[in-house]
Each structure stands twice: as structure tokens, then as C-alpha cells.
């Protein structure tokens, strides 16, 4: 194989020049890359760990929220049996809402009362299970410190528990509230190797690593401690009570990267060598034309093989070839210019309607790459302050301003006037404005100041001259020096993008119905800003105002005599709306009226009674449904569970839970008397999933079992 000496020489040169920096770069890159990769990995793991710790903190806060919701005194439990039922219902309800809980227990040491959501405990069983661990957890902690902490973790019978004073955060607690959690669900980081600390004590250690290593890693705070081949990642909760230490096995974590690093070095060397070979080969290939030209000149006799003037003669030959190339380019430009003139003549005939058959002139234009296959056509005229250079049209620069779906064909009608036919395959006429501004920017880039006069879009090729006449009329008669673009018809009026705030109006209706003043006012502000920012006719803006007026009138109290005067005043202002600004001012008036109306309603005892009647009606309608629960009532009326209970008890003197129980028992009495349904069917019919609970509640209310009541009524 005969390898050219030039190729060998190039390879050696390139290899010496490039190999040293490339090899240095490879080693430097892999060293920095692995450090960066390790740092990034640790940061990601720390971020993931902090997120899991935040989830753990949220789970603890949920327990604190549950502890805050349970508010039944020991005196009520001793004096009122329904309070005990309410308490057990609350415990069960709280447990059902939190799937991480296994049990909730409330213990009163003075009265030896123990209540649980699921199981049954006595004082002896409670003390046997939780007494030792509770004493250990509370040893060395004063009552004030415990009240400040709220929840304290402890282990009992191999289960993770959290104990809180009852009532929580009270100065004088008289009971204990114990949460038994399902550790796998409660601990978001249970799938990792972790150690969980509370204060200075290690609660859980699932790492299998020495305790002193974990203690050392924890003492460093939020950091990474490396002890080959393990890395310890430590982070603390915002309050500082809990901290978490996890373990990474660096050999396993970075094994693939170490392997990839070796592959990367080997691949880099191979690629470097191949690059040198290819570079040498193409360098030799680039030399071949020079060599062939030299041989051709030798054969023609222009230079001699051993002539000392070979190089200048070759350069002279190359210059001659450059002149020939320039001559060919001039011929091409002349041909393009002739085609441009012919295309301009055809476009002028099309614009001036000087043709017999539209298809004939269309085919002629296609020969000059003018394709009129669009759905819409628009003609515009540019008024220039100076004549563009001839090269400007040969390069067809305005053609490249077209957006996707648009085409632009231009012709210079006179020294200071350009005609342009714009085609579009879609009806996105609102994009015309941005297209025109881009064309004006291109002209400004050439140092040409221009104004643009635009006809209306047409859909047929034989109607293009109509758009041209409209643009020409704007050109001749429109005298608005402040405008750069003059439309015969605004693109917005041709194909407007309609806006109607239906979703906002629906939200406003819901907010007024639920008496949510802040939300209703915020929605009105949103509608008002949209009316001012969108392109709307005043009639549509007026329609929106009528909708708002109708919704707000539903919130006005017709019991008050002045409300009719207010409605008449608003109707008068509605009839005077002429612009979008008038509509926005009317909405501002509606905001003030809605604010005053809702405020009056909320401060009125009459309105409060009306709401309570609606709550009672809702309960009467839904209490027999299987999935009905007290929280659904609170959600429907946008109230918290505590707020609902307080308002209900203040108006009716009975808790909502007891009220629902009484309703169910009354309906059960009727079914027991008038039908032969089984006890289980009656329980299911009135909304009890467990017939034993129904029997228990029935006996509590009537002092009789359902069967005893049925027999007594039929005697």
C-alpha cells in the first residue's frame, strides 16, 4: 500500500500538536467530572432527604392538628353519655382521615377513663402497655417543656407512638392523648437506610452502622461525612427536635461511573487517533486539487515541471478561474433580475385585473415561483423614504419575513413604492400585524423608513385586485402620520379572537352563593382587568355586566326596602354603558355593593339563622347516604369542623353529631313500626355501615333495643 508522504507528514504534525492537549484535557475532565458528579449526587440525596424530612414534619403537624380538634372535657364525659359517644366518633373520624394512624387513645389518669378509636382499653391495660415507656419518655422533662413540645415520641410494645398532653398546649393538662402510628406509612424515608434522632437520643437505627459513626455524622448538622466506603448524609428538621442520618455505599453508588470513566478515557484516545487520521486524510484530499491543477498547467505548457516560478504561475491561473467564476455569477444575477422583472409585470397585471383568465396568469406566475395556493390573500403597499438597492429585491429579503403558513411576494412599482401580495393557508389574520412589523424592521435594517397600507383579506385569486384597490385608497387618502401601519379593515375586525369570561362568571356565582366575599371581589377584579385588556365590542362588555348584575342581585337581601332602590339605580347605570371603560367602572360599583351586602349579611343574626336552616336542610337531605359524614357538611358550606359544631350548638343547643344520630333514630323508629325490615337492613337504610353501632346508639337514645322497641309498639 502506497501511502502518500503528504498524508504521513500531516498525521505526524497533527498528532504532536493535538495529542498532548487532548490527553491532558481528558484526564483533567474525568477528575473534575467525578468530583462534580459526587457533589451533585450528595446534593440530590440531601435534597431528597430534606423533602422526606419535611413530609415527616407534616405528618407530625397533622397529629398536632388532630390533637387540637379534640375538645371534650372530663366533666362532660362523666356527666353526659352523649359526650362519650361524640368523643369516640371524633376519635374514629380523625383516625379514618389519617391513613398513617393505627390507633388514637385518650387517657384521663384522675378518673381512670380510657377512650380509643378502635380497641377497648382499661386503666390497667393502658398502664401495662404505655406506663413504663411513658415514664421513661417524660423523665427529666418539666410540664412546661412538655407542653411546649406538644408531641413526644416513644416506643411501646415494638410500636412507634406519639404522646401529647390533653388538651394540647394547655397550661393545666389533665390527660394524655396517644397516637399509635403505622411506622411504614408514617416514616416517608422507611425505604432507606436511616437513623432517626429525637433531641440527643437515637429513636430508630436501621443502618446497621456503628452508633458512634452516626452520632459523629449527626453532630455535623446538614452535611456529608465520608468514611470509605460509606457516606453519611445528615439533616435536621426546622424545629430542631428531629434529625435524620442516612447512609450511602459509595462503591455501589459510583461503580457505574468508575466503569464509565475508564470507557471514556479509552474512547477519547480512540476518537483522538481517528480524528488525526481523518484530518490528515482530508488535508491530503484538499491538497489534491492543487496538485492536479499544477499537473494540468504543466501539460498546457503554462508552467514547467521544474520551473522556479511555478507557484506564481499557479496563483495566476487560480485568479483567472476566479474571474471566470465572477463572470458566471454576474450572468446568474442578470438572469435573476430578468426573472424578477417578468414576475413584477405579471404581478402588476394580477393587481390591476389586466387578464382574461385567472388560471393562465396563475400558471405563468408559477413559472417564476409565485405560488398562489393560499386560502386568504392580502395586498399591502409600502411608502418608502428612499429607493432600495437593486440587490435588496434580488435577494428577496421581504420573502423571508413570512411566518409559517404565510407567503410574501413583492414588486417595486416605483422608486418609492413597493407592492406585496401576502398569502396564508389559514385564517390566522391576527398574525398579520406581527408580520407587517417584521417587514418594517427589515426595511429599517436597510436604512429605509416606511409606512404600510393594507387592504382587507380576500379568499379568491380573482379578488386580489379588490384588496389592492382598498390598499391604494388608504395610500392616497389616509393621512395619519403617527401610524406606521394603516388598515383598510383591522385584522381584529376580520377574524376576532372572542373572549367571554364564562368560567369567571361561574366562579363568581359559586362565591356569592357561599357568601365568600373575598373570593367574589377577587373574581370581579379579574373580570374587570380582562374587559380592559381584551378586544371586545361594548355590547359584549355590556352583556358581561348584565350577567354580573344578575349574580350580585341574588346576594342582595330583598327584605330590606332600600335594596329595590339599589337595584333600580344599578339598572339605570347599566343602560348608560357605552364603552369597555364604562363596563369596568360598573364592575367597580358591583364590587363595593357586594362587599357591603355580604358584610351586612354576615353581621346579621337573621342571615346566620338562614344559614343554619340551610345546614339543617342539607343534613335532612343527605344523612341517610352511606358515605355521609359531618366533614362533608362543613366542606359544603365552606366551614371548619369546629366552626360548624360551635355554630350548630349555639343555635340548636345540640352538637351536629348528636342531631344526626337523633334524626337517624327517629327514622329507624318509623321503619321499625311500619315495616318488617330486618335490623341490619334498617341500619343500612339510615346510613349505618355497622348494625352493632346502630343498636348501641338506638339503645342509648331510647333505652331499648330495636327489637324491644318494635315489640312494644306492636303490642
XYZ file of C-alpha atoms in Angstrom, residues 19-485:
467
model
C -2.459 14.762 21.251
C -0.834 16.441 24.288
C -3.634 18.985 24.969
C -6.355 16.423 24.235
C -4.896 13.813 26.615
C -4.405 16.477 29.306
C -7.970 17.648 28.798
C -9.295 14.084 29.088
C -7.562 13.405 32.417
C -8.490 16.810 33.816
C -12.099 16.406 32.679
C -12.606 12.959 34.177
C -11.077 14.065 37.501
C -13.259 17.166 37.765
C -16.277 15.339 36.422
C -16.249 12.618 39.058
C -15.868 15.231 41.806
C -18.725 17.228 40.364
C -20.811 14.077 39.949
C -20.226 13.049 43.555
C -21.054 16.548 44.812
C -24.213 16.656 42.689
C -25.229 13.187 43.858
C -24.770 14.146 47.509
C -26.718 17.374 46.985
C -29.558 15.498 45.284
C -29.622 12.905 48.048
C -29.610 15.660 50.690
C -32.428 17.453 48.879
C -34.403 14.210 48.654
C -33.706 13.541 52.338
C -34.814 17.051 53.332
C -38.038 16.585 51.347
C -38.728 13.319 53.162
C -37.953 15.003 56.487
C -40.411 17.762 55.573
C -43.026 15.068 54.839
C -42.274 13.567 58.254
C -42.726 17.016 59.826
C -46.060 17.395 58.021
C -47.194 14.033 59.413
C -46.333 15.240 62.936
C -48.172 18.528 62.313
C -51.219 16.535 61.202
C -51.139 14.708 64.548
C -50.939 18.075 66.336
C -53.930 19.304 64.295
C -55.903 16.209 65.294
C -54.955 16.750 68.935
C -56.156 20.356 68.675
C -59.555 19.319 67.261
C -60.485 17.023 70.154
C -62.012 19.334 72.787
C -64.282 17.454 75.216
C -63.727 17.980 78.918
C -63.521 15.245 81.520
C -66.552 16.705 83.296
C -68.707 16.382 80.181
C -67.636 12.771 79.772
C -68.612 11.958 83.357
C -71.961 13.742 83.224
C -73.208 13.186 79.696
C -73.181 9.834 77.899
C -73.649 11.570 74.534
C -70.350 13.372 75.077
C -68.685 9.966 75.250
C -70.332 8.972 72.000
C -69.222 12.269 70.454
C -65.672 11.698 71.671
C -65.476 8.168 70.262
C -66.974 9.427 66.981
C -64.349 12.177 66.856
C -61.545 9.692 67.520
C -62.830 7.372 64.802
C -63.330 10.223 62.386
C -59.792 11.542 62.971
C -58.340 8.041 62.569
C -60.290 7.494 59.343
C -58.938 10.731 57.861
C -55.297 9.822 58.552
C -54.208 6.521 56.968
C -50.918 6.542 58.890
C -52.689 6.066 62.228
C -53.265 2.655 63.756
C -54.975 3.850 66.934
C -55.851 7.018 68.910
C -56.197 6.732 72.698
C -57.336 9.401 75.195
C -56.479 8.632 78.839
C -57.610 10.570 81.932
C -55.457 9.449 84.878
C -57.609 11.162 87.535
C -60.858 9.421 86.558
C -59.183 6.311 85.073
C -61.161 6.851 81.847
C -59.667 5.462 78.619
C -61.202 6.073 75.188
C -59.896 4.652 71.904
C -60.895 4.904 68.261
C -60.705 1.199 67.546
C -59.805 -1.027 70.505
C -61.003 -1.156 74.098
C -58.611 -0.284 76.904
C -58.885 -0.242 80.666
C -56.691 1.677 83.054
C -54.663 -1.455 83.826
C -54.089 -2.415 80.185
C -53.188 1.174 79.325
C -50.643 1.387 82.139
C -49.239 -2.042 81.261
C -48.679 -1.006 77.632
C -47.663 2.619 77.984
C -46.770 3.179 81.631
C -43.034 2.263 81.559
C -42.311 3.873 78.182
C -44.335 6.957 79.150
C -42.437 7.376 82.398
C -39.130 6.958 80.549
C -40.078 9.481 77.860
C -41.251 12.115 80.357
C -38.405 11.662 82.816
C -36.297 14.780 83.094
C -38.875 16.913 81.239
C -40.846 19.515 83.113
C -44.542 20.007 82.474
C -43.894 23.369 80.777
C -41.296 21.813 78.442
C -43.686 19.022 77.522
C -46.492 21.487 76.820
C -44.127 23.479 74.589
C -43.038 20.394 72.632
C -46.606 19.195 72.105
C -45.766 15.667 70.886
C -43.124 13.314 72.303
C -42.199 10.061 70.524
C -41.897 6.780 72.405
C -41.843 3.049 71.706
C -44.373 0.712 73.296
C -44.763 -2.972 72.529
C -42.490 -2.524 69.483
C -44.709 0.211 68.002
C -43.892 3.846 67.407
C -46.197 6.145 69.349
C -46.534 9.883 69.931
C -47.958 11.199 73.179
C -49.354 14.690 73.760
C -50.839 16.397 76.820
C -54.599 16.809 76.719
C -55.691 19.453 75.976
C -52.582 20.089 73.898
C -50.640 23.288 74.661
C -52.815 23.799 77.757
C -51.288 25.208 80.932
C -53.129 22.619 83.022
C -53.437 19.342 81.095
C -55.421 16.600 82.763
C -54.979 13.717 80.328
C -52.787 12.008 77.760
C -53.500 11.683 74.036
C -51.613 8.752 72.471
C -51.223 8.247 68.702
C -50.090 4.781 67.589
C -48.785 5.107 64.015
C -48.110 2.609 61.260
C -44.363 3.044 61.011
C -44.080 2.080 57.338
C -46.591 4.741 56.279
C -45.727 7.411 58.831
C -41.994 7.373 58.026
C -41.573 8.692 54.445
C -37.943 7.516 54.464
C -38.686 3.947 55.593
C -37.283 2.526 52.317
C -33.807 3.951 53.066
C -31.094 3.002 55.496
C -31.676 5.664 58.144
C -31.276 6.627 61.756
C -33.847 8.968 63.337
C -32.887 11.136 66.335
C -35.113 12.980 68.766
C -33.154 15.640 70.663
C -29.959 13.759 71.519
C -31.495 10.271 71.543
C -31.446 7.818 68.639
C -35.030 6.613 68.248
C -34.607 4.268 65.283
C -31.430 2.856 63.742
C -31.926 0.910 60.532
C -28.472 1.481 59.061
C -26.508 -1.402 60.562
C -23.635 1.042 61.092
C -21.817 1.766 64.403
C -23.612 4.202 66.667
C -20.564 6.452 67.137
C -20.322 6.968 63.340
C -23.962 8.029 63.244
C -23.537 10.338 66.255
C -20.499 11.962 64.638
C -22.348 12.478 61.334
C -25.331 13.957 63.167
C -23.179 16.397 65.125
C -22.008 17.976 61.842
C -25.520 19.231 61.065
C -26.648 19.363 57.425
C -23.543 17.933 55.755
C -21.906 14.901 54.178
C -19.429 12.851 56.193
C -17.325 10.371 54.211
C -15.883 7.227 55.768
C -14.799 4.886 52.965
C -16.677 3.193 51.532
C -19.690 4.849 53.237
C -21.026 8.410 53.221
C -23.347 9.744 55.921
C -25.883 12.428 54.997
C -27.267 14.365 57.947
C -30.104 16.890 58.082
C -32.359 18.344 60.752
C -35.973 19.420 60.896
C -36.764 23.124 61.012
C -37.681 22.985 64.703
C -34.502 21.109 65.575
C -36.218 18.351 67.597
C -35.770 15.654 64.966
C -32.724 14.902 62.839
C -32.077 12.245 60.216
C -28.905 10.427 59.171
C -28.866 8.246 56.038
C -26.110 6.062 54.615
C -24.785 5.783 51.040
C -22.453 2.998 49.894
C -20.100 4.906 47.568
C -18.748 1.736 45.969
C -22.230 0.756 44.838
C -23.430 4.277 44.042
C -20.471 5.303 41.865
C -19.491 1.877 40.490
C -21.093 2.509 37.098
C -19.440 5.913 36.901
C -15.976 4.490 37.642
C -16.545 1.932 34.912
C -17.798 4.631 32.530
C -14.728 6.749 33.319
C -12.373 4.026 32.063
C -14.536 3.615 28.989
C -14.481 7.383 28.487
C -10.666 7.559 28.583
C -10.289 4.658 26.165
C -12.927 6.081 23.829
C -11.287 9.513 23.941
C -7.919 8.078 22.880
C -9.528 6.112 20.045
C -11.534 9.131 18.884
C -8.426 11.321 19.080
C -6.435 8.892 16.928
C -9.247 8.529 14.393
C -9.615 12.302 14.266
C -5.925 12.683 13.460
C -6.199 10.091 10.700
C -9.296 11.711 9.199
C -7.817 15.185 9.491
C -4.678 14.028 7.725
C -6.706 12.309 5.021
C -8.891 15.343 4.311
C -5.855 17.615 4.379
C -4.324 15.413 1.720
C -7.600 15.457 -0.217
C -7.643 19.248 -0.079
C -4.106 19.217 -1.467
C -5.066 17.012 -4.438
C -6.851 19.762 -6.465
C -3.778 21.949 -6.084
C -1.617 19.088 -7.330
C -3.990 18.272 -10.212
C -4.088 21.955 -11.211
C -0.318 22.015 -11.198
C -0.169 18.940 -13.451
C -2.801 20.435 -15.791
C -0.855 23.676 -16.092
C 2.289 21.672 -16.815
C 0.510 19.782 -19.601
C -0.767 23.021 -21.138
C 2.714 24.477 -21.026
C 1.808 27.384 -18.789
C 4.421 26.219 -16.268
C 7.274 23.782 -16.388
C 7.838 20.903 -14.027
C 10.964 22.331 -12.506
C 10.185 25.973 -13.023
C 11.157 28.173 -10.124
C 8.158 30.377 -10.909
C 5.679 27.510 -10.567
C 3.869 28.970 -7.566
C 3.189 32.467 -9.034
C 2.022 30.874 -12.280
C -0.400 28.629 -10.404
C -1.708 31.604 -8.457
C -2.213 33.488 -11.724
C -4.185 30.543 -13.086
C -6.317 30.483 -9.951
C -7.025 34.210 -10.333
C -8.145 33.570 -13.906
C -10.527 30.894 -12.649
C -11.858 33.344 -10.049
C -12.592 35.881 -12.795
C -14.499 33.224 -14.733
C -16.471 32.375 -11.609
C -17.370 36.031 -11.023
C -18.458 36.331 -14.637
C -20.750 33.331 -14.234
C -22.165 34.861 -11.052
C -22.921 38.102 -12.901
C -24.721 36.120 -15.581
C -26.766 34.390 -12.897
C -27.661 37.726 -11.299
C -28.686 39.092 -14.683
C -30.919 36.071 -15.228
C -32.461 36.518 -11.764
C -33.050 40.199 -12.491
C -34.787 39.363 -15.772
C -36.968 36.838 -13.942
C -37.763 39.466 -11.305
C -38.846 41.965 -13.984
C -41.076 39.363 -15.636
C -42.564 38.377 -12.279
C -43.201 42.054 -11.443
C -45.048 42.559 -14.735
C -47.251 39.537 -14.078
C -47.976 40.668 -10.502
C -48.928 44.141 -11.764
C -51.337 42.571 -14.263
C -52.852 40.497 -11.458
C -53.240 43.508 -9.146
C -54.772 45.709 -11.867
C -57.112 42.946 -13.097
C -55.483 43.034 -16.560
C -56.018 39.398 -17.570
C -58.613 37.283 -19.359
C -58.191 34.013 -17.461
C -57.021 33.821 -13.845
C -55.684 30.281 -14.305
C -53.473 31.365 -17.215
C -51.790 34.135 -15.256
C -51.586 31.835 -12.226
C -49.620 29.246 -14.263
C -47.365 31.985 -15.625
C -46.613 33.160 -12.081
C -45.835 29.588 -11.031
C -43.035 29.536 -13.627
C -41.436 32.337 -11.597
C -42.000 30.578 -8.240
C -45.058 32.633 -7.267
C -47.451 30.021 -5.832
C -50.949 31.375 -5.173
C -52.439 28.348 -3.403
C -53.376 30.112 -0.156
C -56.790 30.429 1.467
C -56.502 34.182 2.138
C -54.776 36.911 0.114
C -53.929 40.414 1.323
C -52.345 43.251 -0.683
C -50.262 45.927 1.027
C -48.380 48.982 -0.260
C -45.146 50.316 1.266
C -44.441 54.062 1.095
C -40.617 54.447 1.267
C -38.465 57.447 2.083
C -35.774 56.319 -0.390
C -35.271 53.772 -3.126
C -33.927 50.359 -2.046
C -30.796 48.921 -3.627
C -31.308 46.542 -6.595
C -29.725 43.731 -4.583
C -32.491 44.071 -1.994
C -35.053 42.649 -4.419
C -32.699 40.144 -5.994
C -32.134 38.657 -2.532
C -35.925 38.847 -1.946
C -35.400 39.794 1.724
C -39.063 40.541 2.482
C -39.915 36.982 1.437
C -38.037 35.659 4.475
C -40.142 37.761 6.851
C -43.087 35.386 6.368
C -44.276 33.350 9.337
C -45.048 29.629 8.902
C -48.243 29.367 6.857
C -47.665 32.744 5.142
C -46.030 33.654 1.802
C -44.832 37.088 0.628
C -44.300 38.187 -2.997
C -43.065 41.761 -3.618
C -42.505 44.058 -6.581
C -41.059 47.588 -6.809
C -43.820 49.549 -8.554
C -41.916 52.863 -8.470
C -38.804 54.271 -6.845
C -40.583 54.875 -3.532
C -43.385 52.314 -3.557
C -43.466 48.538 -3.062
C -46.432 46.260 -3.727
C -46.697 42.998 -1.789
C -49.140 40.103 -2.109
C -49.399 38.090 1.123
C -50.937 34.628 1.089
C -51.998 32.484 4.036
C -53.201 28.888 4.120
C -55.049 29.517 7.399
C -57.409 32.176 8.692
C -54.960 33.453 11.362
C -55.409 37.056 10.318
C -54.444 38.318 13.755
C -50.827 37.423 12.900
C -50.798 39.957 10.061
C -49.797 42.749 12.398
C -46.680 40.945 13.656
C -45.771 40.002 10.060
C -46.054 43.628 8.911
C -43.931 44.868 11.800
C -41.242 42.330 10.964
C -41.208 43.533 7.336
C -40.863 47.136 8.533
C -37.946 46.068 10.750
C -36.213 44.502 7.723
C -36.596 47.757 5.793
C -35.300 49.735 8.779
C -32.279 47.429 8.829
C -31.562 48.604 5.271
C -31.830 52.236 6.376
C -35.287 52.681 4.810
C -38.183 54.254 6.698
C -41.582 53.035 5.503
C -45.321 53.240 6.094
C -47.655 50.364 5.261
C -51.160 50.498 3.773
C -53.123 47.265 3.978
C -56.230 46.097 2.116
C -58.675 43.591 3.537
C -58.062 39.834 3.076
C -59.894 38.044 0.251
C -60.388 34.332 -0.322
C -60.249 34.101 -4.154
C -57.354 34.850 -6.505
C -59.622 36.823 -8.838
C -60.498 39.118 -5.887
C -56.883 40.141 -5.178
C -57.365 43.343 -7.166
C -60.126 44.347 -4.676
C -57.658 44.169 -1.789
C -55.210 46.150 -3.977
C -57.788 48.891 -4.616
C -58.535 49.141 -0.883
C -54.823 49.418 -0.039
C -54.389 52.032 -2.780
C -57.288 54.080 -1.413
C -55.667 54.067 2.035
C -52.362 55.040 0.380
C -53.922 58.008 -1.439
C -56.369 59.310 1.175
C -55.274 58.180 4.643
C -53.272 60.932 6.361
C -52.324 59.643 9.833
C -48.619 60.416 10.282
C -48.480 58.819 13.745
C -49.320 55.366 12.376
C -46.823 53.110 10.626
C -49.488 50.579 9.577
